[in-house]
Amino acid sequence: MKKVWISCLLSLCACAEKEPEAPTLIVEKSSRTTMKLLKGRPRWECLFKEYSLEHPVDSIVYFDERWNLEVRQVLPISSNEQFSRFLKYRVEEMKMNLIQEVKNQRAGYGDEEIYLENYFFATPISLYQNDTMISCLMQTGYYVAPSVHGMSNFLSLNYDVRTERVMNSIEFFVSISCMDTTMIINLINRSLPERISDVTSLQAVKYNFDSNYVYFNFDPYEITGYSSGPIRGRIALSKLK
């Protein structure tokens, strides 16, 4: 009987000394922020699967305990360093705006702490580059507690390598087409799979392009209800010549 008890005690000691299984979070602590590298939690996936790894990416995933904010960020890296810096700046600007919104939301609740998790993500849909232009389309999204739902938005950047500036939609269409804006708007409306309201101006259209098509990208609520999600249309570049 003694031997049985001794055996059990030895087993318990062995279990107590056994290394625990690797946690799902690897935590790196800094003075102000806890960085949690999350191992696989595909919580917010890109809705569009066009992007291929022809270009390297710069990715980071972390959790900021100050604002109870989870960040997942994947940025394509272009061979043009200035464009890559500009894209990173724009995404960081969006993230800082979100943090300000979280601050405002907390201030509105006074001393009551909001424990729900906020999130921000940015992921590439496409990146096209030729000798004169770089066209990039990102999907971004965020949630600020205690909102009813999160939001997903497009970030479109079309960079003129020669002038080192972003080209807006009107400048782009003037540069590639002899059509007037009314004809182009009619083509855009016909290209959309569904809409509640028509596109009436080129000014605010988020566009991107590749060697064959120009794409038109609309966030929820822009031309349809939230339930329809982001809406995209496209026109062959040959039709705009």
PDB file of N, CA, C and O in Angstrom, residues 4 10 42 57 59 61 72 77 83 85 119 122 132-133 162 180-181 184 198 203 207 216:
ATOM      1  N   VAL A   4       2.138   2.058  -3.353  1.00  0.00           N
ATOM      2  CA  VAL A   4       1.115   2.690  -4.209  1.00  0.00           C
ATOM      3  C   VAL A   4       1.044   4.186  -3.931  1.00  0.00           C
ATOM      4  O   VAL A   4       1.017   5.016  -4.843  1.00  0.00           O
ATOM      5  N   LEU A  10       4.734  10.574  -6.350  1.00  0.00           N
ATOM      6  CA  LEU A  10       5.751  10.858  -7.366  1.00  0.00           C
ATOM      7  C   LEU A  10       5.114  11.319  -8.668  1.00  0.00           C
ATOM      8  O   LEU A  10       5.611  12.218  -9.345  1.00  0.00           O
ATOM      9  N   PRO A  42      -8.214  34.099 -37.022  1.00  0.00           N
ATOM     10  CA  PRO A  42      -8.641  34.827 -38.225  1.00  0.00           C
ATOM     11  C   PRO A  42     -10.027  35.419 -38.031  1.00  0.00           C
ATOM     12  O   PRO A  42     -11.013  34.955 -38.558  1.00  0.00           O
ATOM     13  N   VAL A  57       5.075  42.062 -47.843  1.00  0.00           N
ATOM     14  CA  VAL A  57       4.152  42.770 -46.956  1.00  0.00           C
ATOM     15  C   VAL A  57       4.827  43.048 -45.618  1.00  0.00           C
ATOM     16  O   VAL A  57       5.737  42.346 -45.196  1.00  0.00           O
ATOM     17  N   SER A  59       3.663  43.276 -41.808  1.00  0.00           N
ATOM     18  CA  SER A  59       2.485  42.940 -41.007  1.00  0.00           C
ATOM     19  C   SER A  59       2.792  43.030 -39.520  1.00  0.00           C
ATOM     20  O   SER A  59       3.915  42.787 -39.073  1.00  0.00           O
ATOM     21  N   VAL A  61       0.541  42.419 -35.607  1.00  0.00           N
ATOM     22  CA  VAL A  61      -0.670  42.116 -34.856  1.00  0.00           C
ATOM     23  C   VAL A  61      -0.351  42.360 -33.387  1.00  0.00           C
ATOM     24  O   VAL A  61       0.642  41.838 -32.879  1.00  0.00           O
ATOM     25  N   ARG A  72      -4.743  44.530 -36.259  1.00  0.00           N
ATOM     26  CA  ARG A  72      -4.191  43.600 -37.252  1.00  0.00           C
ATOM     27  C   ARG A  72      -3.930  44.411 -38.509  1.00  0.00           C
ATOM     28  O   ARG A  72      -4.854  44.943 -39.106  1.00  0.00           O
ATOM     29  N   ILE A  77       4.310  46.259 -49.600  1.00  0.00           N
ATOM     30  CA  ILE A  77       5.493  47.100 -49.743  1.00  0.00           C
ATOM     31  C   ILE A  77       5.824  47.253 -51.226  1.00  0.00           C
ATOM     32  O   ILE A  77       6.124  46.267 -51.911  1.00  0.00           O
ATOM     33  N   PHE A  83       6.008  55.910 -51.752  1.00  0.00           N
ATOM     34  CA  PHE A  83       4.615  55.448 -51.730  1.00  0.00           C
ATOM     35  C   PHE A  83       4.363  54.573 -50.505  1.00  0.00           C
ATOM     36  O   PHE A  83       3.334  54.719 -49.837  1.00  0.00           O
ATOM     37  N   ARG A  85       5.831  54.617 -47.642  1.00  0.00           N
ATOM     38  CA  ARG A  85       5.767  55.464 -46.453  1.00  0.00           C
ATOM     39  C   ARG A  85       4.434  56.207 -46.383  1.00  0.00           C
ATOM     40  O   ARG A  85       3.841  56.353 -45.309  1.00  0.00           O
ATOM     41  N   TYR A 119     -11.451  47.067 -32.039  1.00  0.00           N
ATOM     42  CA  TYR A 119     -10.487  46.516 -32.996  1.00  0.00           C
ATOM     43  C   TYR A 119     -10.291  47.433 -34.187  1.00  0.00           C
ATOM     44  O   TYR A 119     -11.131  48.273 -34.514  1.00  0.00           O
ATOM     45  N   ALA A 122      -6.363  46.432 -41.153  1.00  0.00           N
ATOM     46  CA  ALA A 122      -6.077  46.936 -42.500  1.00  0.00           C
ATOM     47  C   ALA A 122      -5.384  45.818 -43.260  1.00  0.00           C
ATOM     48  O   ALA A 122      -4.419  45.224 -42.767  1.00  0.00           O
ATOM     49  N   THR A 132       4.569  54.600 -64.427  1.00  0.00           N
ATOM     50  CA  THR A 132       4.156  55.957 -64.050  1.00  0.00           C
ATOM     51  C   THR A 132       3.213  56.026 -62.851  1.00  0.00           C
ATOM     52  O   THR A 132       3.096  57.072 -62.217  1.00  0.00           O
ATOM     53  N   MET A 133       2.516  54.917 -62.542  1.00  0.00           N
ATOM     54  CA  MET A 133       1.494  54.954 -61.498  1.00  0.00           C
ATOM     55  C   MET A 133       1.593  53.729 -60.581  1.00  0.00           C
ATOM     56  O   MET A 133       2.033  52.663 -60.997  1.00  0.00           O
ATOM     57  N   ARG A 162       5.594  60.289 -61.186  1.00  0.00           N
ATOM     58  CA  ARG A 162       6.278  61.453 -61.774  1.00  0.00           C
ATOM     59  C   ARG A 162       6.098  62.705 -60.930  1.00  0.00           C
ATOM     60  O   ARG A 162       7.041  63.457 -60.697  1.00  0.00           O
ATOM     61  N   ASP A 180     -16.870  62.527 -71.436  1.00  0.00           N
ATOM     62  CA  ASP A 180     -17.201  63.505 -70.411  1.00  0.00           C
ATOM     63  C   ASP A 180     -17.620  62.772 -69.131  1.00  0.00           C
ATOM     64  O   ASP A 180     -17.877  61.566 -69.136  1.00  0.00           O
ATOM     65  N   THR A 181     -17.692  63.499 -68.032  1.00  0.00           N
ATOM     66  CA  THR A 181     -17.952  62.864 -66.732  1.00  0.00           C
ATOM     67  C   THR A 181     -19.326  62.194 -66.677  1.00  0.00           C
ATOM     68  O   THR A 181     -19.484  61.170 -66.016  1.00  0.00           O
ATOM     69  N   ILE A 184     -19.065  58.739 -68.116  1.00  0.00           N
ATOM     70  CA  ILE A 184     -18.309  57.854 -67.212  1.00  0.00           C
ATOM     71  C   ILE A 184     -19.165  57.452 -66.014  1.00  0.00           C
ATOM     72  O   ILE A 184     -19.188  56.283 -65.608  1.00  0.00           O
ATOM     73  N   ASP A 198     -27.957  56.200 -57.091  1.00  0.00           N
ATOM     74  CA  ASP A 198     -26.964  56.273 -58.158  1.00  0.00           C
ATOM     75  C   ASP A 198     -25.750  57.080 -57.729  1.00  0.00           C
ATOM     76  O   ASP A 198     -25.827  57.964 -56.875  1.00  0.00           O
ATOM     77  N   GLN A 203     -16.172  62.926 -57.978  1.00  0.00           N
ATOM     78  CA  GLN A 203     -15.252  63.547 -57.038  1.00  0.00           C
ATOM     79  C   GLN A 203     -14.837  62.615 -55.899  1.00  0.00           C
ATOM     80  O   GLN A 203     -13.671  62.521 -55.547  1.00  0.00           O
ATOM     81  N   TYR A 207     -11.392  54.681 -56.394  1.00  0.00           N
ATOM     82  CA  TYR A 207     -11.099  53.829 -57.540  1.00  0.00           C
ATOM     83  C   TYR A 207      -9.718  53.215 -57.396  1.00  0.00           C
ATOM     84  O   TYR A 207      -8.863  53.689 -56.650  1.00  0.00           O
ATOM     85  N   PHE A 216     -14.374  50.402 -59.061  1.00  0.00           N
ATOM     86  CA  PHE A 216     -15.058  51.435 -58.283  1.00  0.00           C
ATOM     87  C   PHE A 216     -15.513  50.802 -56.976  1.00  0.00           C
ATOM     88  O   PHE A 216     -16.175  49.757 -56.978  1.00  0.00           O
TER      89      PHE A 216
END
